[in-house]
CSV table of C-alpha atoms and ligand atoms in Angstrom, one decimal:
chain,number,residue,atom,x,y,z
C,1,MET,CA,117.7,142.3,112.0
C,2,ALA,CA,115.9,139.0,111.0
C,3,LYS,CA,116.1,138.0,107.3
C,4,PHE,CA,113.6,135.7,105.8
C,5,PHE,CA,113.9,133.0,103.1
C,6,TYR,CA,111.5,130.9,101.2
C,7,LEU,CA,112.6,127.5,99.9
C,8,GLU,CA,111.0,125.1,97.4
C,9,THR,CA,112.3,121.6,97.1
C,10,PHE,CA,111.7,119.2,94.1
C,11,GLY,CA,112.7,115.6,93.7
C,12,CYS,CA,114.0,112.8,95.7
C,13,GLN,CA,115.1,112.3,99.4
C,14,MET,CA,118.6,113.4,98.5
C,15,ASN,CA,117.2,116.8,97.7
C,16,VAL,CA,115.0,116.8,100.8
C,17,VAL,CA,118.2,116.2,102.9
C,18,ASP,CA,120.1,118.9,100.9
C,19,SER,CA,117.3,121.3,101.7
C,20,GLU,CA,117.5,120.5,105.4
C,21,GLN,CA,121.2,121.4,105.1
C,22,ILE,CA,120.3,124.7,103.4
C,23,VAL,CA,117.8,125.5,106.2
C,24,ASP,CA,120.5,124.8,108.7
C,25,LEU,CA,123.2,126.8,107.0
C,26,LEU,CA,120.9,129.8,106.5
C,27,GLY,CA,119.7,129.6,110.1
C,28,ARG,CA,123.3,130.0,111.3
C,29,VAL,CA,123.6,133.3,109.4
C,30,GLY,CA,120.4,134.8,110.7
C,31,TYR,CA,117.8,133.7,108.2
C,32,GLN,CA,114.4,132.5,109.2
C,33,GLN,CA,112.2,130.3,106.9
C,34,VAL,CA,108.8,131.6,105.8
C,35,ASP,CA,105.9,130.0,104.0
C,36,THR,CA,105.4,132.3,101.0
C,37,PRO,CA,107.8,134.0,98.5
C,38,GLU,CA,106.0,137.3,99.2
C,39,GLU,CA,107.3,137.4,102.7
C,40,ALA,CA,110.9,136.5,101.8
C,41,GLY,CA,114.1,138.5,101.0
C,42,LEU,CA,115.7,135.4,99.6
C,43,ILE,CA,113.9,132.8,97.4
C,44,LEU,CA,115.6,129.5,96.7
C,45,LEU,CA,114.6,126.6,94.5
C,46,ASN,CA,116.3,123.2,95.1
C,47,THR,CA,115.7,121.5,91.7
C,48,CYS,CA,115.5,118.0,90.3
C,49,SER,CA,116.4,116.9,86.8
C,50,VAL,CA,115.1,113.3,86.9
C,51,ARG,CA,111.7,114.0,85.6
C,52,ASP,CA,110.7,114.9,82.1
C,53,LYS,CA,111.5,118.3,80.8
C,54,ALA,CA,112.9,119.3,84.2
C,55,GLU,CA,114.9,122.3,83.0
C,56,ARG,CA,112.0,123.8,81.1
C,57,LYS,CA,109.8,123.4,84.3
C,58,VAL,CA,112.4,125.1,86.4
C,59,TYR,CA,112.6,128.0,84.0
C,60,GLY,CA,108.8,128.2,84.0
C,61,HIS,CA,108.7,128.0,87.8
C,62,LEU,CA,111.3,130.7,88.3
C,63,GLY,CA,109.2,133.0,86.0
C,64,ARG,CA,106.6,133.2,88.8
C,65,PHE,CA,109.2,135.1,90.9
C,66,LYS,CA,110.1,137.7,88.3
C,67,PRO,CA,107.3,140.1,89.2
C,68,LEU,CA,108.4,140.0,92.8
C,69,LYS,CA,112.0,140.9,91.8
C,70,ASP,CA,110.6,143.8,89.6
C,71,GLN,CA,108.8,145.2,92.6
C,72,ARG,CA,111.7,144.6,95.0
C,73,PRO,CA,115.1,144.7,93.2
C,74,GLU,CA,116.9,143.8,96.5
C,75,LEU,CA,115.2,140.4,96.5
C,76,ILE,CA,117.7,137.6,96.1
C,77,ILE,CA,116.8,134.6,93.9
C,78,GLY,CA,118.9,131.5,93.9
C,79,VAL,CA,118.8,128.1,92.3
C,80,GLY,CA,120.4,124.9,93.5
C,81,GLY,CA,120.2,121.1,93.0
C,82,CYS,CA,120.5,119.0,89.9
C,83,VAL,CA,119.1,121.4,87.3
C,84,ALA,CA,121.5,124.1,88.6
C,85,GLN,CA,124.4,121.7,88.3
C,86,GLN,CA,123.3,120.8,84.7
C,87,GLU,CA,122.5,124.3,83.5
C,88,GLY,CA,125.1,126.3,85.4
C,89,GLU,CA,126.0,129.5,83.6
C,90,LYS,CA,123.1,129.1,81.1
C,91,LEU,CA,120.7,129.8,84.0
C,92,LEU,CA,122.3,133.1,84.9
C,93,GLU,CA,122.5,134.1,81.2
C,94,LYS,CA,118.9,133.3,80.4
C,95,LEU,CA,117.4,134.7,83.6
C,96,ARG,CA,118.8,138.0,84.5
C,97,TYR,CA,116.8,138.2,87.7
C,98,VAL,CA,118.5,135.1,89.2
C,99,ASP,CA,121.3,136.1,91.5
C,100,LEU,CA,123.0,132.8,92.4
C,101,VAL,CA,123.3,129.3,91.1
C,102,PHE,CA,124.9,126.6,93.2
C,103,GLY,CA,125.6,123.0,92.3
C,104,THR,CA,125.1,119.7,94.2
C,105,HIS,CA,128.7,119.9,95.7
C,106,ASN,CA,128.5,123.5,96.6
C,107,ILE,CA,125.7,123.8,99.1
C,108,HIS,CA,128.1,124.4,102.0
C,109,ARG,CA,129.3,127.6,100.2
C,110,LEU,CA,125.8,129.1,100.2
C,111,PRO,CA,126.4,131.6,103.1
C,112,GLU,CA,129.5,133.0,101.4
C,113,MET,CA,127.8,133.2,98.1
C,114,LEU,CA,124.9,135.0,99.7
C,115,ALA,CA,127.2,137.4,101.4
C,116,GLY,CA,128.8,138.2,98.1
C,117,VAL,CA,125.4,139.0,96.6
C,118,GLU,CA,124.2,141.0,99.6
C,119,GLN,CA,127.4,143.0,100.1
C,120,GLU,CA,128.8,143.4,96.6
C,121,GLY,CA,125.7,142.9,94.5
C,122,ARG,CA,127.6,140.4,92.4
C,123,ARG,CA,125.8,137.5,90.8
C,124,ARG,CA,127.4,134.2,91.8
C,125,LEU,CA,127.8,130.8,90.2
C,126,GLU,CA,129.5,127.8,91.8
C,127,THR,CA,129.0,124.4,90.2
C,128,GLU,CA,132.4,122.7,90.2
C,129,PHE,CA,132.6,119.1,91.5
C,130,LEU,CA,134.8,118.7,94.5
C,131,ASP,CA,137.4,115.9,95.0
C,132,ALA,CA,136.4,112.8,97.1
C,133,ASP,CA,138.4,113.8,100.2
C,134,THR,CA,136.9,117.3,100.3
C,135,ARG,CA,133.4,115.9,99.9
C,136,ARG,CA,133.9,113.3,102.6
C,137,ALA,CA,134.8,116.0,105.0
C,138,LEU,CA,131.6,117.9,104.1
C,139,PHE,CA,128.9,115.3,104.9
C,140,PRO,CA,126.3,117.4,106.7
C,141,GLU,CA,125.4,116.7,110.3
C,142,ARG,CA,121.6,116.8,110.6
C,143,SER,CA,120.0,119.8,112.3
C,144,VAL,CA,118.1,119.2,115.5
C,145,SER,CA,114.4,118.4,115.2
C,146,ASP,CA,111.7,116.7,117.2
C,147,ALA,CA,111.1,114.1,114.5
C,148,VAL,CA,110.7,110.5,115.3
C,149,THR,CA,112.2,109.3,112.1
C,150,ARG,CA,115.2,110.8,110.2
C,151,PHE,CA,117.2,110.3,107.0
C,152,VAL,CA,120.9,109.8,107.5
C,153,THR,CA,123.1,110.3,104.5
C,154,ILE,CA,125.7,107.5,104.2
C,155,MET,CA,127.0,108.1,100.7
C,156,GLN,CA,126.7,110.5,97.8
C,157,GLY,CA,126.9,110.2,94.0
C,158,CYS,CA,126.7,107.1,91.8
C,159,ASP,CA,129.2,105.2,89.7
C,160,ASN,CA,126.6,103.0,87.9
C,161,PHE,CA,125.8,105.1,84.9
C,162,CYS,CA,122.5,103.4,84.0
C,163,SER,CA,122.1,104.6,80.5
C,164,TYR,CA,118.9,106.6,81.1
C,165,CYS,CA,119.9,108.3,84.3
C,166,ILE,CA,121.3,111.8,84.8
C,167,VAL,CA,122.3,111.3,88.5
C,168,PRO,CA,126.0,110.4,88.0
C,169,HIS,CA,126.3,113.4,85.7
C,170,VAL,CA,124.8,115.9,88.2
C,171,ARG,CA,125.8,114.4,91.6
C,172,GLY,CA,129.2,113.1,90.7
C,173,ARG,CA,131.1,109.9,91.5
C,174,GLU,CA,130.2,107.7,94.5
C,175,ILE,CA,131.8,108.3,97.9
C,176,SER,CA,130.9,106.7,101.2
C,177,ARG,CA,130.9,108.6,104.5
C,178,ALA,CA,133.0,107.2,107.3
C,179,SER,CA,131.1,104.6,109.4
C,180,GLY,CA,132.3,106.1,112.7
C,181,GLU,CA,130.7,109.4,111.7
C,182,ILE,CA,127.4,107.8,110.7
C,183,LEU,CA,127.2,105.8,113.9
C,184,ALA,CA,128.0,108.9,116.0
C,185,GLU,CA,125.3,110.9,114.2
C,186,ILE,CA,122.7,108.1,114.8
C,187,ARG,CA,123.7,107.9,118.5
C,188,ASP,CA,123.2,111.6,118.7
C,189,LEU,CA,119.8,111.4,117.0
C,190,THR,CA,118.6,108.7,119.4
C,191,ALA,CA,119.6,110.9,122.3
C,192,ARG,CA,117.3,113.5,120.9
C,193,GLY,CA,114.4,111.1,120.6
C,194,VAL,CA,114.7,109.7,117.0
C,195,LYS,CA,113.5,106.1,116.8
C,196,GLU,CA,113.8,105.3,113.2
C,197,VAL,CA,116.6,106.0,110.7
C,198,THR,CA,116.6,105.7,106.9
C,199,LEU,CA,120.1,105.2,105.6
C,200,LEU,CA,120.3,107.2,102.5
C,201,GLY,CA,122.4,107.1,99.3
C,202,GLN,CA,121.9,106.6,95.5
C,203,ASN,CA,123.1,103.0,95.9
C,204,VAL,CA,123.6,102.1,99.5
C,205,ASN,CA,124.3,98.4,98.7
C,206,SER,CA,127.8,99.4,97.5
C,207,TYR,CA,128.5,101.4,100.7
C,208,GLY,CA,132.2,101.1,101.7
C,209,LEU,CA,133.3,99.1,98.7
C,210,ARG,CA,135.5,101.9,97.3
C,211,GLU,CA,137.0,102.9,100.7
C,212,ALA,CA,139.9,100.9,101.9
C,213,GLY,CA,139.2,99.3,105.3
C,214,GLU,CA,135.6,100.5,105.5
C,215,MET,CA,132.7,98.3,106.6
C,216,SER,CA,130.4,96.7,104.1
C,217,PHE,CA,126.8,97.9,104.1
C,218,ALA,CA,125.6,94.8,105.9
C,219,GLN,CA,128.2,95.3,108.6
C,220,LEU,CA,127.0,98.9,108.9
C,221,LEU,CA,123.4,97.7,109.4
C,222,HIS,CA,124.6,95.4,112.2
C,223,ALA,CA,126.4,98.3,113.9
C,224,VAL,CA,123.3,100.5,113.6
C,225,HIS,CA,121.2,97.7,115.0
C,226,GLU,CA,123.4,97.7,118.1
C,227,ILE,CA,122.5,101.3,119.0
C,228,ASP,CA,120.1,101.5,121.9
C,229,GLY,CA,117.1,103.6,121.3
C,230,ILE,CA,116.8,102.7,117.6
C,231,GLU,CA,113.6,100.9,117.0
C,232,ARG,CA,113.6,100.6,113.3
C,233,ILE,CA,116.1,100.8,110.4
C,234,ARG,CA,115.3,101.4,106.7
C,235,PHE,CA,117.5,102.2,103.8
C,236,THR,CA,117.2,103.4,100.2
C,237,THR,CA,118.1,103.1,97.4
C,238,SER,CA,119.3,99.6,96.6
C,239,HIS,CA,120.8,98.5,93.4
C,240,PRO,CA,119.9,94.8,92.7
C,241,LYS,CA,123.4,94.0,91.4
C,242,ASP,CA,125.0,95.0,94.7
C,243,LEU,CA,122.4,93.1,96.9
C,244,SER,CA,124.9,90.7,98.5
C,245,ALA,CA,124.1,87.4,100.3
C,246,GLU,CA,125.4,89.1,103.5
C,247,LEU,CA,122.9,91.9,103.0
C,248,ILE,CA,120.0,89.6,102.2
C,249,ALA,CA,120.8,87.7,105.4
C,250,CYS,CA,120.2,90.9,107.4
C,251,PHE,CA,116.5,90.6,106.7
C,252,GLY,CA,116.4,87.3,108.5
C,253,GLY,CA,118.8,88.2,111.3
C,254,LEU,CA,118.2,91.9,112.3
C,255,PRO,CA,114.7,92.3,114.0
C,256,LYS,CA,114.9,96.1,113.8
C,257,LEU,CA,115.4,96.1,110.1
C,258,ALA,CA,112.1,97.0,108.4
C,259,LYS,CA,110.6,94.1,106.4
C,260,HIS,CA,110.5,96.3,103.3
C,261,LEU,CA,112.9,96.7,100.5
C,262,HIS,CA,112.7,99.1,97.5
C,263,LEU,CA,114.5,97.2,94.8
C,264,PRO,CA,114.2,98.9,91.5
C,265,VAL,CA,113.9,96.4,88.6
C,266,GLN,CA,113.2,98.9,85.8
C,267,CYS,CA,112.3,96.2,83.3
C,268,GLY,CA,111.7,92.5,83.2
C,269,ALA,CA,113.4,91.7,79.8
C,270,ASP,CA,117.2,91.0,79.4
C,271,PRO,CA,117.8,92.9,76.2
C,272,VAL,CA,116.3,96.1,77.7
C,273,LEU,CA,118.1,95.6,81.0
C,274,ALA,CA,121.4,95.3,79.0
C,275,ALA,CA,120.6,98.5,77.0
C,276,MET,CA,119.9,100.2,80.3
C,277,ASN,CA,123.3,99.1,81.6
C,278,ARG,CA,121.7,97.7,84.8
C,279,GLY,CA,124.3,95.0,85.4
C,280,TYR,CA,121.9,92.1,86.2
C,281,THR,CA,119.6,89.8,84.3
C,282,ARG,CA,116.0,89.0,84.9
C,283,ALA,CA,117.0,85.6,86.3
C,284,GLN,CA,119.5,87.1,88.7
C,285,TYR,CA,117.0,89.6,90.0
C,286,LEU,CA,114.4,86.9,90.5
C,287,GLU,CA,116.9,84.7,92.3
C,288,LYS,CA,117.7,87.5,94.8
C,289,VAL,CA,113.9,88.1,95.4
C,290,ALA,CA,113.5,84.4,96.1
C,291,GLN,CA,116.4,84.5,98.6
C,292,LEU,CA,114.9,87.5,100.3
C,293,LYS,CA,111.5,85.8,100.6
C,294,GLU,CA,113.2,82.7,102.0
C,295,VAL,CA,115.1,84.5,104.8
C,296,CYS,CA,112.2,86.8,105.5
C,297,PRO,CA,108.8,85.4,104.3
C,298,GLU,CA,106.9,88.6,105.4
C,299,ILE,CA,109.1,91.0,103.4
C,300,ARG,CA,107.3,93.3,101.0
C,301,LEU,CA,109.1,94.7,98.0
C,302,THR,CA,108.5,97.9,96.0
C,303,SER,CA,110.1,98.9,92.8
C,304,ASP,CA,110.6,101.3,89.9
C,305,VAL,CA,109.7,100.4,86.4
C,306,ILE,CA,110.4,102.4,83.2
C,307,VAL,CA,108.0,101.8,80.4
C,308,GLY,CA,108.9,102.2,76.7
C,309,PHE,CA,112.7,102.3,76.9
C,310,PRO,CA,114.1,102.5,73.3
C,311,GLY,CA,113.9,99.1,71.7
C,312,GLU,CA,111.4,97.7,74.2
C,313,THR,CA,109.2,95.2,72.2
C,314,GLU,CA,105.8,93.9,73.1
C,315,ALA,CA,107.4,90.7,74.2
C,316,ASP,CA,109.8,92.6,76.4
C,317,PHE,CA,107.0,94.4,78.0
C,318,GLY,CA,105.1,91.1,78.5
C,319,GLU,CA,108.2,90.0,80.5
C,320,THR,CA,107.9,93.0,82.7
C,321,LEU,CA,104.2,92.3,83.3
C,322,ALA,CA,105.1,88.7,84.1
C,323,LEU,CA,107.8,89.7,86.5
C,324,VAL,CA,105.5,92.1,88.3
C,325,GLU,CA,103.0,89.3,88.7
C,326,ALA,CA,105.7,86.9,89.9
C,327,VAL,CA,107.3,89.2,92.5
C,328,ARG,CA,104.0,90.7,93.7
C,329,TYR,CA,105.3,94.1,94.6
C,330,ALA,CA,103.4,95.9,97.3
C,331,ASP,CA,103.7,99.0,95.1
C,332,ILE,CA,105.7,100.2,92.1
C,333,TYR,CA,106.6,103.7,90.8
C,334,SER,CA,106.2,103.4,87.1
C,335,PHE,CA,107.5,106.0,84.6
C,336,LEU,CA,107.1,106.6,80.9
C,337,TYR,CA,110.6,106.6,79.4
C,338,SER,CA,111.8,110.0,78.3
C,339,PRO,CA,115.4,110.9,77.3
C,340,ARG,CA,117.6,113.0,79.6
C,341,GLN,CA,120.0,115.2,77.7
C,342,GLY,CA,123.6,114.1,78.5
C,343,THR,CA,122.8,110.4,79.1
C,344,ALA,CA,123.9,107.5,76.9
C,345,ALA,CA,120.2,106.5,76.2
C,346,ALA,CA,119.5,110.0,74.9
C,347,GLU,CA,121.5,108.9,71.8
C,348,LEU,CA,119.1,106.0,71.2
C,349,ALA,CA,116.2,106.4,68.8
C,350,GLU,CA,112.8,106.0,70.5
C,351,THR,CA,110.9,103.0,69.0
C,352,LEU,CA,107.4,103.5,70.5
C,353,ASP,CA,105.0,106.2,69.7
C,354,PRO,CA,103.6,108.1,72.8
C,355,LYS,CA,100.2,106.5,72.4
C,356,ASP,CA,101.6,102.9,72.6
C,357,LYS,CA,103.9,103.9,75.4
C,358,GLN,CA,101.0,105.2,77.4
C,359,ALA,CA,98.9,102.1,76.6
C,360,ARG,CA,101.6,99.9,78.0
C,361,PHE,CA,101.9,102.1,81.1
C,362,ASP,CA,98.2,101.8,81.7
C,363,ARG,CA,98.3,98.0,81.4
C,364,LEU,CA,101.1,97.9,84.0
C,365,LEU,CA,99.3,100.2,86.3
C,366,GLU,CA,96.2,98.0,86.1
C,367,VAL,CA,98.1,94.9,87.0
C,368,GLN,CA,99.9,96.6,89.9
C,369,GLN,CA,96.8,98.2,91.3
C,370,ARG,CA,95.1,94.8,91.5
C,371,ILE,CA,98.2,93.3,93.3
C,372,SER,CA,98.6,96.3,95.6
C,373,GLY,CA,94.9,96.2,96.5
C,374,GLU,CA,95.1,92.5,97.3
C,375,ILE,CA,98.2,93.0,99.5
C,376,TRP,CA,97.0,96.0,101.5
C,377,GLN,CA,93.4,94.7,101.8
C,378,GLY,CA,94.9,91.5,103.2
C,379,ASP,CA,96.1,93.5,106.2
C,380,VAL,CA,92.5,94.3,107.3
C,381,GLY,CA,91.8,92.6,110.6
C,382,ARG,CA,95.5,92.1,111.4
C,383,VAL,CA,97.1,93.7,114.5
C,384,LEU,CA,100.3,95.3,113.4
C,385,PRO,CA,103.1,97.2,115.1
C,386,VAL,CA,103.1,100.9,114.2
C,387,LEU,CA,105.8,103.4,115.0
C,388,VAL,CA,103.8,106.5,115.9
C,389,GLU,CA,105.3,109.6,114.1
C,390,GLY,CA,103.0,112.4,115.0
C,391,ALA,CA,99.6,114.0,114.8
C,392,SER,CA,97.6,113.0,111.7
C,393,ARG,CA,96.7,115.5,109.0
C,394,GLN,CA,93.1,114.4,109.6
C,395,GLY,CA,93.1,116.5,112.8
C,396,GLY,CA,91.2,115.7,116.0
C,397,ALA,CA,92.8,113.1,118.3
C,398,GLN,CA,94.2,111.3,115.2
C,399,LEU,CA,97.7,110.0,115.1
C,400,PHE,CA,99.7,108.6,112.2
C,401,GLY,CA,102.5,106.1,112.1
C,402,ARG,CA,104.0,103.5,109.8
C,403,THR,CA,104.0,99.7,109.7
C,404,THR,CA,107.2,97.8,109.0
C,405,TRP,CA,106.1,97.9,105.3
C,406,ASN,CA,106.3,101.7,105.3
C,407,ARG,CA,102.5,102.0,105.0
C,408,ILE,CA,100.9,105.0,106.7
C,409,VAL,CA,98.3,104.1,109.3
C,410,ASN,CA,95.9,106.7,110.8
C,411,PHE,CA,94.2,106.0,114.1
C,412,ALA,CA,92.8,107.7,117.1
C,413,GLY,CA,95.1,107.9,120.2
C,414,PRO,CA,96.7,110.2,122.7
C,415,ALA,CA,99.8,112.3,121.8
C,416,GLU,CA,101.8,110.5,124.5
C,417,LEU,CA,102.1,107.6,122.1
C,418,ILE,CA,104.3,109.6,119.6
C,419,GLY,CA,107.6,108.0,119.3
C,420,ARG,CA,106.4,104.6,120.5
C,421,VAL,CA,105.7,101.3,118.7
C,422,VAL,CA,102.1,100.4,119.4
C,423,SER,CA,99.7,97.7,118.3
C,424,VAL,CA,97.1,98.8,115.8
C,425,ARG,CA,94.3,96.7,114.3
C,426,ILE,CA,93.9,97.6,110.7
C,427,THR,CA,90.3,98.3,109.8
C,428,THR,CA,90.4,99.8,106.4
C,429,ALA,CA,92.8,99.8,103.5
C,430,LEU,CA,92.8,102.9,101.3
C,431,LYS,CA,94.7,103.5,98.2
C,432,ASN,CA,97.7,105.2,99.8
C,433,SER,CA,97.2,104.5,103.5
C,434,GLN,CA,95.4,102.4,106.1
C,435,ILE,CA,93.0,103.2,108.9
C,436,GLY,CA,93.2,101.4,112.2
C,437,GLU,CA,92.2,101.1,115.8
C,438,LEU,CA,94.6,101.1,118.7
C,439,GLU,CA,94.5,97.9,120.7
C,440,MET,CA,92.8,98.4,124.1
C,441,ASP,CA,95.9,97.4,126.2
C,442,GLU,CA,97.8,100.3,124.4
C,443,VAL,CA,95.0,102.7,125.4
C,444,ARG,CA,95.2,101.5,129.0
C,445,ALA,CA,99.0,101.8,129.1
C,446,ALA,CA,98.9,105.3,127.8
C,447,SER,CA,96.2,106.5,130.2
K,1,LIG,S1,122.0,103.3,90.1
K,1,LIG,FE1,121.5,103.9,88.0
K,1,LIG,S2,119.4,104.7,88.3
K,1,LIG,FE2,120.3,104.7,90.3
K,1,LIG,S3,121.3,106.7,90.5
K,1,LIG,FE3,122.9,105.4,89.8
K,1,LIG,S4,122.8,105.6,87.5
K,1,LIG,FE4,120.9,106.4,88.4
């Protein structure tokens, strides 16, 4: 008899990939995914603890499911991801209607845990970290899909311990997946029609460094570039301190590598960067940006910036603004600093009141919005290669795809173009996407 599950995912791409693994595992034991919790016999939340007050939000969110459990006591409710890792037993103690809690290293155990709950009615908790060899053997193969673009996990965990970040505490130490396995998976994906891969890890730039005899990340990019059928390669996330000369050179020498790099700076002032334990100075960061622009003049950078880290002075913030002006990021993701329990920075006293923090945030946003507007508006009138990913949400005969800079472009065109790189003239730049027109020779080729 078919069983139905409902899954909600919060947070970053790592969680999205973990959720795909969950869908795959549950499919193998006879579960089908549904769109509403009301239809499901199993409700799962894959949680994220990066954002402010994440634990509290998860508790609040789970509360929505309690009435369903009251009506249907056989309903199984489970929590995974970073908050589950962090809270562990506390979650089961506080919420009597939650049946299972699984950590970031325990996703593969979900079917067994579920069987325990279903058959014995026992509540289950598994949050222990696994050793590196066991984890290496457990990198998930991606489930089959008809997507044009896929994430491929190449490493897990992080050893950097940036002082504000919870990730090393909830995802464990850094391990790299064997390059042979990664390349085999990508070959398999291309055979199924995938045209673009995004190599994924918390800090892909240090890929292979801790594994004897393994390739460097730059060498891995070269090997992926050799695979027939791959049209475009992306990767995320990059730590500036591990952005090697060899890797920078890839942007000049590998045509399939997208001309976009997300290179989180976090702050433009050295004292704050040191307090964040970022491992680079402002000058070192800017030097790497200059090298990137030299080997690849068309490259566009995006970044993360934290505003109001403890000790950030007005002068420090001014340095951040100046750096943002100097680099001219295509976009930034800016965050108001807030402490994460269990991190080193949580011990530091906050030095800015919330109003001043918000005022700095707003100033940064204003600067970035101007720069982003100029950059995206500058594409209007240009004909750009766009990898077509599918039917647009706009409906009708609209398609959507992405430029090399990871910008979504919506345009009219036939479905036969899905999976192809086509030439699109950009006609309008919106805040988060662009609108374009297919070049006439593309229309003729498709008809
Ligand atoms: S590099 Fe720093 S910010 Fe990124 S996941 Fe690791 S500790 Fe967190």
